[in-house]
CSV table of C-alpha atoms and ligand atoms in Angstrom, one decimal:
chain,number,residue,atom,x,y,z
U,155,UNK,CA,-23.8,-12.1,178.4
U,156,UNK,CA,-23.9,-15.2,176.3
U,157,UNK,CA,-21.4,-17.0,178.5
U,158,UNK,CA,-23.5,-16.4,181.6
U,159,UNK,CA,-26.3,-18.4,180.2
U,160,UNK,CA,-23.9,-21.1,179.0
U,161,UNK,CA,-22.6,-21.3,182.6
U,162,UNK,CA,-26.1,-21.6,183.9
U,163,UNK,CA,-26.8,-24.4,181.5
U,164,UNK,CA,-23.6,-26.1,182.5
U,165,UNK,CA,-24.6,-26.1,186.2
U,166,UNK,CA,-28.2,-27.1,185.5
U,167,UNK,CA,-27.5,-29.8,183.0
U,168,UNK,CA,-24.1,-31.2,184.0
U,169,UNK,CA,-23.6,-30.7,187.7
U,170,UNK,CA,-27.0,-30.7,189.5
U,171,UNK,CA,-28.4,-33.8,187.8
U,172,UNK,CA,-25.3,-35.8,188.7
U,173,UNK,CA,-25.7,-34.9,192.4
U,174,UNK,CA,-23.6,-31.8,193.0
U,175,UNK,CA,-25.7,-30.2,195.7
U,176,UNK,CA,-23.5,-27.8,197.6
U,177,UNK,CA,-25.0,-24.3,197.0
U,178,UNK,CA,-21.7,-22.5,197.4
U,179,UNK,CA,-20.0,-24.8,194.9
U,180,UNK,CA,-22.8,-24.3,192.4
U,181,UNK,CA,-22.6,-20.5,192.9
U,182,UNK,CA,-18.8,-20.6,192.2
U,183,UNK,CA,-19.5,-22.5,188.9
U,184,UNK,CA,-22.1,-19.9,187.9
U,185,UNK,CA,-19.6,-17.2,188.6
U,186,UNK,CA,-16.1,-18.2,187.3
U,187,UNK,CA,-15.7,-17.6,183.6
U,188,UNK,CA,-14.4,-20.9,182.4
U,189,UNK,CA,-14.0,-19.6,178.8
U,190,UNK,CA,-11.2,-17.3,180.1
U,191,UNK,CA,-9.1,-20.5,180.9
U,192,UNK,CA,-9.4,-22.4,177.6
U,193,UNK,CA,-7.4,-21.8,174.4
U,194,UNK,CA,-9.0,-19.2,172.1
U,195,UNK,CA,-9.5,-21.8,169.4
U,196,UNK,CA,-11.7,-23.8,171.7
U,197,UNK,CA,-13.9,-21.0,173.0
U,198,UNK,CA,-17.1,-22.5,171.6
U,199,UNK,CA,-16.4,-25.7,173.6
U,200,UNK,CA,-15.6,-23.8,176.9
U,201,UNK,CA,-18.7,-25.0,178.7
U,202,UNK,CA,-18.9,-28.5,177.1
U,203,UNK,CA,-19.3,-31.6,179.1
U,204,UNK,CA,-15.8,-32.9,178.5
U,205,UNK,CA,-12.1,-32.1,179.2
U,206,UNK,CA,-10.2,-29.8,176.7
U,207,UNK,CA,-6.5,-29.7,175.6
U,208,UNK,CA,-4.6,-26.7,177.1
U,209,UNK,CA,-1.1,-27.4,175.7
U,210,UNK,CA,1.9,-29.5,176.8
U,211,UNK,CA,-0.3,-32.6,176.4
U,212,UNK,CA,-2.4,-31.6,179.4
U,213,UNK,CA,-6.1,-30.9,179.8
U,214,UNK,CA,-8.6,-28.6,181.6
U,215,UNK,CA,-10.8,-31.2,183.5
U,216,UNK,CA,-14.4,-31.8,182.6
U,217,UNK,CA,-16.6,-29.3,184.6
U,218,UNK,CA,-18.3,-32.2,186.5
U,219,UNK,CA,-15.0,-33.6,187.7
U,220,UNK,CA,-13.8,-30.2,188.9
U,221,UNK,CA,-17.1,-29.8,190.8
U,222,UNK,CA,-17.0,-33.3,192.3
U,223,UNK,CA,-13.4,-32.8,193.5
U,224,UNK,CA,-14.3,-29.4,194.9
U,225,UNK,CA,-17.4,-30.8,196.7
U,226,UNK,CA,-15.2,-33.6,198.2
U,227,UNK,CA,-12.9,-31.0,199.8
U,228,UNK,CA,-15.8,-29.6,201.9
U,229,UNK,CA,-14.6,-26.0,201.9
U,230,UNK,CA,-16.2,-23.4,204.3
U,231,UNK,CA,-14.1,-20.3,203.4
U,232,UNK,CA,-11.5,-20.5,206.1
U,233,UNK,CA,-9.1,-23.1,204.6
U,234,UNK,CA,-5.5,-22.8,203.5
U,235,UNK,CA,-5.6,-25.0,200.4
U,236,UNK,CA,-2.8,-26.6,198.3
U,237,UNK,CA,-3.6,-27.6,194.7
U,238,UNK,CA,-1.2,-29.8,192.8
U,239,UNK,CA,-1.6,-29.5,189.0
U,240,UNK,CA,-2.6,-25.8,188.3
U,241,UNK,CA,-3.1,-26.6,184.6
U,242,UNK,CA,-5.4,-23.9,183.1
U,243,UNK,CA,-6.0,-22.3,186.5
U,244,UNK,CA,-9.8,-22.9,186.3
U,245,UNK,CA,-9.9,-25.2,189.3
U,246,UNK,CA,-7.6,-22.8,191.1
U,247,UNK,CA,-10.2,-20.0,190.5
U,248,UNK,CA,-13.0,-22.2,191.8
U,249,UNK,CA,-11.0,-22.9,194.9
U,250,UNK,CA,-10.1,-19.2,195.4
U,251,UNK,CA,-13.9,-18.5,195.5
U,252,UNK,CA,-14.5,-21.1,198.2
U,253,UNK,CA,-11.3,-21.2,200.4
U,254,UNK,CA,-9.3,-18.6,202.2
U,255,UNK,CA,-6.0,-19.0,200.3
U,256,UNK,CA,-4.9,-21.2,197.5
U,257,UNK,CA,-1.3,-22.4,196.9
U,258,UNK,CA,-1.0,-24.1,193.5
U,259,UNK,CA,2.0,-26.0,192.0
U,260,UNK,CA,2.3,-26.8,188.2
U,261,UNK,CA,5.2,-28.8,186.7
U,262,UNK,CA,5.1,-26.9,183.3
U,263,UNK,CA,6.3,-23.3,183.7
U,264,UNK,CA,4.4,-22.2,180.6
U,265,UNK,CA,1.1,-23.4,181.9
U,266,UNK,CA,1.8,-21.8,185.3
U,267,UNK,CA,2.5,-18.5,183.7
U,268,UNK,CA,-0.6,-18.6,181.5
U,269,UNK,CA,-2.7,-19.5,184.5
U,270,UNK,CA,-1.2,-16.7,186.5
U,271,UNK,CA,-2.1,-14.2,183.7
U,272,UNK,CA,-5.7,-15.3,183.7
U,273,UNK,CA,-6.1,-15.4,187.5
U,274,UNK,CA,-4.5,-11.9,187.8
U,275,UNK,CA,-6.7,-10.4,185.1
U,276,UNK,CA,-9.8,-11.8,186.9
U,277,UNK,CA,-8.5,-10.1,190.1
U,278,UNK,CA,-7.8,-13.1,192.4
U,279,UNK,CA,-5.6,-12.0,195.2
U,280,UNK,CA,-5.7,-15.1,197.4
U,281,UNK,CA,-3.9,-17.3,194.9
U,282,UNK,CA,-0.1,-18.1,195.0
U,283,UNK,CA,1.4,-20.1,192.1
U,284,UNK,CA,4.7,-21.7,191.5
U,285,UNK,CA,6.2,-24.0,188.9
U,286,UNK,CA,7.8,-27.2,190.2
U,287,UNK,CA,7.3,-30.8,191.2
U,288,UNK,CA,4.1,-30.8,193.3
U,289,UNK,CA,4.5,-34.4,194.4
U,290,UNK,CA,6.8,-32.8,197.0
U,291,UNK,CA,4.1,-30.3,198.0
U,292,UNK,CA,5.0,-26.7,198.9
U,293,UNK,CA,6.8,-27.0,202.3
U,294,UNK,CA,7.2,-23.3,202.9
U,295,UNK,CA,3.5,-22.7,203.6
U,296,UNK,CA,2.6,-26.1,205.1
U,297,UNK,CA,0.6,-27.5,206.8
U,298,UNK,CA,-2.6,-27.2,204.8
U,299,UNK,CA,-6.3,-27.7,205.7
U,300,UNK,CA,-7.0,-29.1,202.3
U,301,UNK,CA,-4.9,-30.6,199.5
U,302,UNK,CA,-6.2,-31.3,196.0
U,303,UNK,CA,-4.3,-33.3,193.4
U,304,UNK,CA,-5.7,-32.8,189.9
U,305,UNK,CA,-3.6,-35.5,188.2
U,306,UNK,CA,-3.7,-39.3,188.7
U,307,UNK,CA,-1.1,-40.9,191.0
U,308,UNK,CA,0.0,-44.5,191.8
U,309,UNK,CA,-0.1,-43.7,195.5
U,310,UNK,CA,-0.5,-40.7,197.7
U,311,UNK,CA,2.8,-38.9,197.8
U,312,UNK,CA,4.3,-39.1,201.4
U,313,UNK,CA,5.3,-35.4,201.2
U,314,UNK,CA,1.6,-34.4,200.7
U,315,UNK,CA,0.4,-36.6,203.7
U,316,UNK,CA,3.1,-34.9,205.8
U,317,UNK,CA,1.9,-31.4,204.8
U,318,UNK,CA,-1.7,-32.1,205.7
U,319,UNK,CA,-3.1,-30.6,209.0
U,320,UNK,CA,-4.7,-32.7,211.7
U,321,UNK,CA,-8.4,-32.9,210.7
U,322,UNK,CA,-7.4,-32.0,207.2
U,323,UNK,CA,-8.6,-33.5,204.0
U,324,UNK,CA,-6.8,-34.5,200.8
U,325,UNK,CA,-8.5,-35.4,197.5
U,326,UNK,CA,-6.6,-37.4,194.9
U,327,UNK,CA,-7.2,-39.7,191.9
U,328,UNK,CA,-5.4,-43.0,192.6
U,329,UNK,CA,-4.8,-45.9,190.2
U,330,UNK,CA,-3.0,-46.7,186.9
U,331,UNK,CA,-1.8,-44.2,184.3
U,332,UNK,CA,-5.1,-44.8,182.4
U,333,UNK,CA,-7.9,-45.0,185.0
U,334,UNK,CA,-8.2,-44.1,188.6
U,335,UNK,CA,-10.6,-43.9,191.6
U,336,UNK,CA,-11.1,-40.5,193.2
U,337,UNK,CA,-10.2,-40.8,196.9
U,338,UNK,CA,-10.8,-38.7,200.0
U,339,UNK,CA,-8.0,-39.0,202.6
U,340,UNK,CA,-8.8,-37.6,206.1
U,341,UNK,CA,-6.2,-37.2,208.9
U,342,UNK,CA,-7.7,-37.9,212.3
U,343,UNK,CA,-5.6,-38.3,215.5
U,344,UNK,CA,-2.5,-38.7,213.3
U,345,UNK,CA,-4.1,-41.6,211.3
U,346,UNK,CA,-5.2,-41.5,207.6
U,347,UNK,CA,-8.7,-42.7,206.6
U,348,UNK,CA,-9.5,-43.4,202.9
U,349,UNK,CA,-12.9,-43.2,201.2
U,350,UNK,CA,-13.5,-44.1,197.5
U,351,UNK,CA,-15.6,-41.6,195.5
U,352,UNK,CA,-15.9,-43.4,192.1
U,353,UNK,CA,-14.0,-43.9,188.9
U,354,UNK,CA,-12.3,-41.1,186.9
U,355,UNK,CA,-9.6,-40.5,184.3
U,356,UNK,CA,-6.8,-38.0,184.7
U,357,UNK,CA,-3.5,-37.2,183.1
U,358,UNK,CA,-0.6,-38.7,185.2
U,359,UNK,CA,1.0,-37.0,188.2
U,360,UNK,CA,4.6,-37.0,187.1
U,361,UNK,CA,7.4,-36.5,189.6
U,362,UNK,CA,9.6,-37.8,192.3
U,363,UNK,CA,6.7,-39.2,194.4
U,364,UNK,CA,4.4,-39.8,191.3
U,365,UNK,CA,4.9,-41.5,187.9
U,366,UNK,CA,8.4,-41.5,186.3
U,367,UNK,CA,9.4,-38.4,184.4
U,368,UNK,CA,9.7,-39.2,180.6
U,369,UNK,CA,9.4,-35.8,178.9
U,370,UNK,CA,12.0,-33.8,180.7
U,371,UNK,CA,9.7,-30.9,181.8
U,372,UNK,CA,10.8,-31.0,185.4
K,162,SAH,N1,-7.0,-28.4,187.4
K,162,SAH,C1,-6.4,-28.4,186.1
K,162,SAH,C2,-6.1,-29.8,185.7
K,162,SAH,C3,-5.0,-29.8,184.7
K,162,SAH,S1,-4.5,-31.5,184.3
K,162,SAH,C4,-7.4,-27.8,185.1
K,162,SAH,O1,-8.6,-28.1,185.2
K,162,SAH,O2,-7.0,-27.0,184.2
K,162,SAH,C5,-3.3,-31.8,185.6
K,162,SAH,C6,-2.1,-31.0,185.7
K,162,SAH,O3,-1.2,-31.5,186.6
K,162,SAH,C7,-1.4,-30.8,184.3
K,162,SAH,O4,-1.3,-29.5,184.0
K,162,SAH,C8,0.0,-31.4,184.7
K,162,SAH,O5,1.1,-30.7,184.0
K,162,SAH,C9,0.1,-31.2,186.2
K,162,SAH,N2,1.1,-32.1,186.8
K,162,SAH,C10,1.4,-33.4,186.6
K,162,SAH,N3,2.3,-33.8,187.5
K,162,SAH,C11,2.6,-32.7,188.3
K,162,SAH,C12,3.5,-32.5,189.4
K,162,SAH,N4,4.3,-33.5,189.8
K,162,SAH,N5,3.5,-31.3,189.9
K,162,SAH,C13,2.7,-30.3,189.5
K,162,SAH,N6,1.9,-30.4,188.5
K,162,SAH,C14,1.8,-31.6,187.9
């Protein structure tokens, strides 16, 4: 049970002191085995206070950033949630613990497949994954109560705004390709209200309504 104590230390040393206070969010971080989502060669770093490479030039986000984004979503257990940027699937698992259903889109097929294997082997049944351009959302199951984008965008993709429910909430890092501000966007009476949650650094959201495609993945 070595990993259980590492998870406890991650929560107590990285999340709580930085202001993550939601008890359900902290419980999810104590429960979800982050080490199952990192490459075997980086197992000893699984609970470190930093992002890690997961292949295709992408990263599993730093635990604190995953926690902050999750807390910003304000989940109560009933929400249909859309995630853009499945990556390792770790954030997806955290969302699956706290929301009713999670739909998650990843542009790299290989990452989506690996994430699916890990989520299946942990028994998550309320998760639906697909490979594709998430800047266009996932129309088939829209609208969503919550939308989380885990890659940095120049602007909020219009498709995502149109797939957000009334009284819904979208969380997205907005800015340049190198640094962003984490934003909460709320939809009230058909209007969008923006709130800044602080600086962050994410890999770019690449797609039709994001940054230009340069690597031919999708
Ligand atoms: N939540 C993930 C974060 C991965 S990094 C984790 O913690 O593991 C962000 C991910 O967004 C990358 O895997 C990247 O490939 C993906 N991404 C970038 N642009 C995308 C797009 N247009 N549609 C779907 N996924 C995208």
